[in-house]
Short mmCIF file of C-alpha atoms in Angstrom, two decimals:
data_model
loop_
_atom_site.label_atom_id
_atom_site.label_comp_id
_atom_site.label_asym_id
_atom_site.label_seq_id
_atom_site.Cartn_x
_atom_site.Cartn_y
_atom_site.Cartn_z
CA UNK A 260 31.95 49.58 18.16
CA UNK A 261 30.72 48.55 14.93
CA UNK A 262 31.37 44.53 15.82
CA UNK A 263 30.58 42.68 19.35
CA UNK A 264 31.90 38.60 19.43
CA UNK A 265 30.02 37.06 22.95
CA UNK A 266 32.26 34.20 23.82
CA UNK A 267 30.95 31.77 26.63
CA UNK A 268 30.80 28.08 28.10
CA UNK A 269 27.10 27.25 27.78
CA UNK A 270 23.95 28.15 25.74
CA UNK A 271 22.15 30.61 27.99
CA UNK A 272 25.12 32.21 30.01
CA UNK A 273 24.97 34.93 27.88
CA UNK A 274 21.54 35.66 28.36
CA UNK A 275 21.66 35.67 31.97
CA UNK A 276 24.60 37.96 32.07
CA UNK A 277 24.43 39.97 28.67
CA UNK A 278 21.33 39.74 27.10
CA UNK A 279 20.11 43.21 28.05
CA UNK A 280 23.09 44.71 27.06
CA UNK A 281 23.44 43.20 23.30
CA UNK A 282 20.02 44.40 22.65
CA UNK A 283 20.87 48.16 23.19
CA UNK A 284 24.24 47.39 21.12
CA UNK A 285 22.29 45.72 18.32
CA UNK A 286 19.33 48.24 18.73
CA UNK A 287 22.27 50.66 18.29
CA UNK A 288 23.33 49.22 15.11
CA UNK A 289 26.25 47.01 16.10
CA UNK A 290 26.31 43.74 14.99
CA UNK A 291 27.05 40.44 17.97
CA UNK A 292 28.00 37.38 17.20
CA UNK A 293 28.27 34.36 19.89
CA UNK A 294 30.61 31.57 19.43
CA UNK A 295 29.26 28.50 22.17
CA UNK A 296 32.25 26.85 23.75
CA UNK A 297 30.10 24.02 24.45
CA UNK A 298 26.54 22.59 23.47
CA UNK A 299 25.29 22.36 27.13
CA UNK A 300 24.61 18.87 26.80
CA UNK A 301 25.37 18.37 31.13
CA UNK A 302 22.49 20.49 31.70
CA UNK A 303 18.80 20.14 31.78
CA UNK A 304 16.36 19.17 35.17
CA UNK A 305 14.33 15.82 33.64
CA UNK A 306 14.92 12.84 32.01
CA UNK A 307 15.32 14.44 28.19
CA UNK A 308 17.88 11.81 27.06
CA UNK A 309 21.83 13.12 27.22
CA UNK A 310 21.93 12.30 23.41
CA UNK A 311 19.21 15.22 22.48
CA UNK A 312 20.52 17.61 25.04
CA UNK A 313 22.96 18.82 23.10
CA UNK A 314 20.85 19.96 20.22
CA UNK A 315 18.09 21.29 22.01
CA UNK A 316 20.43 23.66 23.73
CA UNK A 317 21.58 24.61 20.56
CA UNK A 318 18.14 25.52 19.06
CA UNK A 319 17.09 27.18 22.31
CA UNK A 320 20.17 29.36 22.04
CA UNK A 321 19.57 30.26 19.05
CA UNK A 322 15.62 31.05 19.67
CA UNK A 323 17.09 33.29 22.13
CA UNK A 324 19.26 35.00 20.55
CA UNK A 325 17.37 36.01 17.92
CA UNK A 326 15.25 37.49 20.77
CA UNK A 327 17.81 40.47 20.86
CA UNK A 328 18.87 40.61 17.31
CA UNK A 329 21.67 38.47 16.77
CA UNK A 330 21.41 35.71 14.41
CA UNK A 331 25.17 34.32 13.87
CA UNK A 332 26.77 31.61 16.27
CA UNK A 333 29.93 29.58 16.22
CA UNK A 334 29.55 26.10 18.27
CA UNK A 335 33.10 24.53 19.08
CA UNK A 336 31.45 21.72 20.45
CA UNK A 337 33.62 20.94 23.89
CA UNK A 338 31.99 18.56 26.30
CA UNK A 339 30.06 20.59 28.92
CA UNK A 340 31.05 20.67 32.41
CA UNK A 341 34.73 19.63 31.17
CA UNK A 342 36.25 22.41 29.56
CA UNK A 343 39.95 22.70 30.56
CA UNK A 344 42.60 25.42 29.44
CA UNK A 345 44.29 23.72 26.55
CA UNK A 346 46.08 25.30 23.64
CA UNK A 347 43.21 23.75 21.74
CA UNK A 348 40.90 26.24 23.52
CA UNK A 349 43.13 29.11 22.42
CA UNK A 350 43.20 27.95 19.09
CA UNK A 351 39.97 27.40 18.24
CA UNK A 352 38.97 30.75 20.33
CA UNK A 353 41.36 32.72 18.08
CA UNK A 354 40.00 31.32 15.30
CA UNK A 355 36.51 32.87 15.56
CA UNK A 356 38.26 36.09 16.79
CA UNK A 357 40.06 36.24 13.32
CA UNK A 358 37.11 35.08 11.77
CA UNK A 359 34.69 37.84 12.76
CA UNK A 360 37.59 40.40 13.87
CA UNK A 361 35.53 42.07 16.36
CA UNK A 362 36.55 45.49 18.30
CA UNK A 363 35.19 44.33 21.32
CA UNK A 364 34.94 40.98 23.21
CA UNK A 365 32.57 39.77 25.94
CA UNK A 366 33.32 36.78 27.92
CA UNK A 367 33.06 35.51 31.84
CA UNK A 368 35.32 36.19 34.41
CA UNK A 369 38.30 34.24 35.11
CA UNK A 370 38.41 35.15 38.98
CA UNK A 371 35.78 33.49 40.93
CA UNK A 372 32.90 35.35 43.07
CA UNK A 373 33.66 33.96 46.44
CA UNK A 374 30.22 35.73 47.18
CA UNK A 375 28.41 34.32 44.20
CA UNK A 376 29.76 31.26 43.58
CA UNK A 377 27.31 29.87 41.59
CA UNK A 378 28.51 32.52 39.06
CA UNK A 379 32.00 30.75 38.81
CA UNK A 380 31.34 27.34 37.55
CA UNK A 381 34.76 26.02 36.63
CA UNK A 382 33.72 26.22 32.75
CA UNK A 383 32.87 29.74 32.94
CA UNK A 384 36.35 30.75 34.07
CA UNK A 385 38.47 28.43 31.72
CA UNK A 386 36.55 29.83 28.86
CA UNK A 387 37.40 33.48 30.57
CA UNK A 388 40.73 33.04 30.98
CA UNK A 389 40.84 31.12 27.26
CA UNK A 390 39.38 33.95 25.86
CA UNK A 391 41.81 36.77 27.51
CA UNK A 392 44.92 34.57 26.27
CA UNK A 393 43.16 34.47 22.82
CA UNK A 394 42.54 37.91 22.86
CA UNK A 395 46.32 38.87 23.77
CA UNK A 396 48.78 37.33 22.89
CA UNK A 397 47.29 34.76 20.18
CA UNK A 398 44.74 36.47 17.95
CA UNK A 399 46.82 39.29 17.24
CA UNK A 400 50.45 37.60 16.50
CA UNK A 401 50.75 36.05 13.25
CA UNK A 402 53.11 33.31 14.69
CA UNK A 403 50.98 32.07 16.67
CA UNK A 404 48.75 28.90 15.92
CA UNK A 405 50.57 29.82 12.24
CA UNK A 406 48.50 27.10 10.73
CA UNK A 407 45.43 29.56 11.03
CA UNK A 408 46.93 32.02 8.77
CA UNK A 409 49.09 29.03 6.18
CA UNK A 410 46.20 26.89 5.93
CA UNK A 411 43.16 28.89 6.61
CA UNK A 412 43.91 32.39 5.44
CA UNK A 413 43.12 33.78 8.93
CA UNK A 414 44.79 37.33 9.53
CA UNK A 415 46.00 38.27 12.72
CA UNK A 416 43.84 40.43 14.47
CA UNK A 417 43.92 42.85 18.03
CA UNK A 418 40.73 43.18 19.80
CA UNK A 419 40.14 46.37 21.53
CA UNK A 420 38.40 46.14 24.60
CA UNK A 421 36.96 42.85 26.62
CA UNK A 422 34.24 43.20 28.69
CA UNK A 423 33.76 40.43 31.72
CA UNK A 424 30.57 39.06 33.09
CA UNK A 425 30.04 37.75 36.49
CA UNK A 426 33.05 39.70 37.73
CA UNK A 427 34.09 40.50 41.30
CA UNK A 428 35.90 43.59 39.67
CA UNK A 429 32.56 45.22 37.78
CA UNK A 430 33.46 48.75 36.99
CA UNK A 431 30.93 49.35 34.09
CA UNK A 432 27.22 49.21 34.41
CA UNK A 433 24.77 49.50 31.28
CA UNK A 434 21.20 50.64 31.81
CA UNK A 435 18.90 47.58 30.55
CA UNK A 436 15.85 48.26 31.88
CA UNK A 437 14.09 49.53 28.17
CA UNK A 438 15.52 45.97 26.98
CA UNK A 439 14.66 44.34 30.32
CA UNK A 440 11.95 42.17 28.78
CA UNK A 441 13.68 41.20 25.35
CA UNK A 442 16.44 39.32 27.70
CA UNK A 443 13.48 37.43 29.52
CA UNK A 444 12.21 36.41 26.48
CA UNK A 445 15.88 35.80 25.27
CA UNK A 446 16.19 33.41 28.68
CA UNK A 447 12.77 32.09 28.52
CA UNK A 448 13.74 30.76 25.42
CA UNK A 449 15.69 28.32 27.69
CA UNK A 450 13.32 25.66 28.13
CA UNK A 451 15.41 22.92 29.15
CA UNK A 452 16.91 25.16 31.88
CA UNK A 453 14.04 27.08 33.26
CA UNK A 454 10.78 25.21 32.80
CA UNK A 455 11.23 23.63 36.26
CA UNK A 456 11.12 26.98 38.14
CA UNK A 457 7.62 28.57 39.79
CA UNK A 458 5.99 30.84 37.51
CA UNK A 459 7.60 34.45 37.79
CA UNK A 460 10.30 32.77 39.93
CA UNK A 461 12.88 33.53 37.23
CA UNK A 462 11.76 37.32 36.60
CA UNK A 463 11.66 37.82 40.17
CA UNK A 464 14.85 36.71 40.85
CA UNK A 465 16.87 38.14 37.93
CA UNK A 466 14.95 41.57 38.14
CA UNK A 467 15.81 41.97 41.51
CA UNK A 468 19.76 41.12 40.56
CA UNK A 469 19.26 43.66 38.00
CA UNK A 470 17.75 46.20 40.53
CA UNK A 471 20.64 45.58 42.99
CA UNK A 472 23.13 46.08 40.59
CA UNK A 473 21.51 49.61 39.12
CA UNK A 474 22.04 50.48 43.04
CA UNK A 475 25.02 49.40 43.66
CA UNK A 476 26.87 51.53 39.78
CA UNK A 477 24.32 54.72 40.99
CA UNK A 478 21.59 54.29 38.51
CA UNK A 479 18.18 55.89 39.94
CA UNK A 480 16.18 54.23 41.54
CA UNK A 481 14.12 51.60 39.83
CA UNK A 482 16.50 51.43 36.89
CA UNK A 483 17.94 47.70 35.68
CA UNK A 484 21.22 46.84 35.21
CA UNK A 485 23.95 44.48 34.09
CA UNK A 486 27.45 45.06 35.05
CA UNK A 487 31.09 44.49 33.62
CA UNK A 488 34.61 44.63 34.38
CA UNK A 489 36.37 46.63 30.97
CA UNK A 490 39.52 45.65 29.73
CA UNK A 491 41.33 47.57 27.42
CA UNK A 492 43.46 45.54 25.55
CA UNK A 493 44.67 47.21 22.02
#
């Protein structure tokens, strides 16, 4: 795959459920970009005022994502924790799909993890199930949203493959643990999100996740993981 396009709800969900993975694929040669549905401006755990959320999210994502070589992001600035499934969505979704005409996409799941739920916040699944609609039918018919192709020059375009996160059908695991501490410093980057937590709490927790997950796709033991559900969609 010579071109990777991460699309997701909030600055660090990619990190927690990707990060590993894009460094081997940039490591690789590959090149990622991330387009930011929203700005994460909801989130945070003190009393940083709403107004500078926003921004700081944005410069912590992209401190982190630097962290595993990728260094272009698209921000479609929809309000956090109120992202609904709206031709809007598609549109502007399809438009960074034409715009950086990637062979494979990487989004969230739009089924919820009745066992996880904390994996299925309502945002994370819109922009999943936004993304699959942009990925087929929208970004690759020319009559669709025509006014991307009129009045912005936008080609159609057919994604290959999409690869969901957080999925309760994961049938692909990817071996992270060489990258294992580039996606650390990739969430660590996070400060609004993760300053609150114990020291090591948030390496603890996400290494064993990792661990279980190596165990449960039949990597040897002690091996790190991160796991998808693969589409193919050309």
């Amino acid at each position: 795959m010579d071109r990777v396009l991460c699309v997701l709800a909030h600055p660090d969900d990619v990190d927690f459920g990707s990060a590993g993975t894009i460094a081997t694929w940039t490591d690789a040669g590959t090149e990622v970009v991330y387009c930011l549905v929203t700005d994460g401006d909801a989130g945070g755990f003190d009393d940083t005022p709403r107004d500078r959320m926003g921004p700081l999210r944005r410069e912590e994502q992209t401190a982190a994502a630097a962290q595993v070589g990728v260094t272009e992001l698209h921000w479609l600035g929809y309000p956090d924790g109120r992202v609904e499934q709206t031709l809007d969505l598609r549109r502007d979704i399809s438009r960074v799909i034409r715009q950086v005409r990637p062979d494979r996409v990487v989004t969230t799941s739009p089924e919820r993890m009745w066992d996880r739920v904390g994996a299925s916040h309502p945002d994370h699944m819109t922009v999943g199930e936004a993304t699959m609609r942009a990925v087929y039918p929208d970004a690759r018919n020319p009559f669709a949203f025509p006014e991307l192709l009129a009045d912005e020059g936008l080609e159609a375009w057919t994604v290959s493959e999409v690869w969901l996160s957080a999925s309760p059908r994961a049938d692909h695991a990817v071996d992270v643990t060489d990258t294992a501490e580039r996606k650390f410093a990739a969430l660590e980057s996070h400060v609004t999100q993760v300053a609150h937590q114990p020291e090591g709490q948030l390496r603890e927790f996400v290494t064993g996740w990792m661990r279980q997950t190596a165990r449960t796709h039949g990597l040897p033991e002690g091996r790190l993981a991160e796991a998808f559900h693969v589409v193919h969609t050309a």
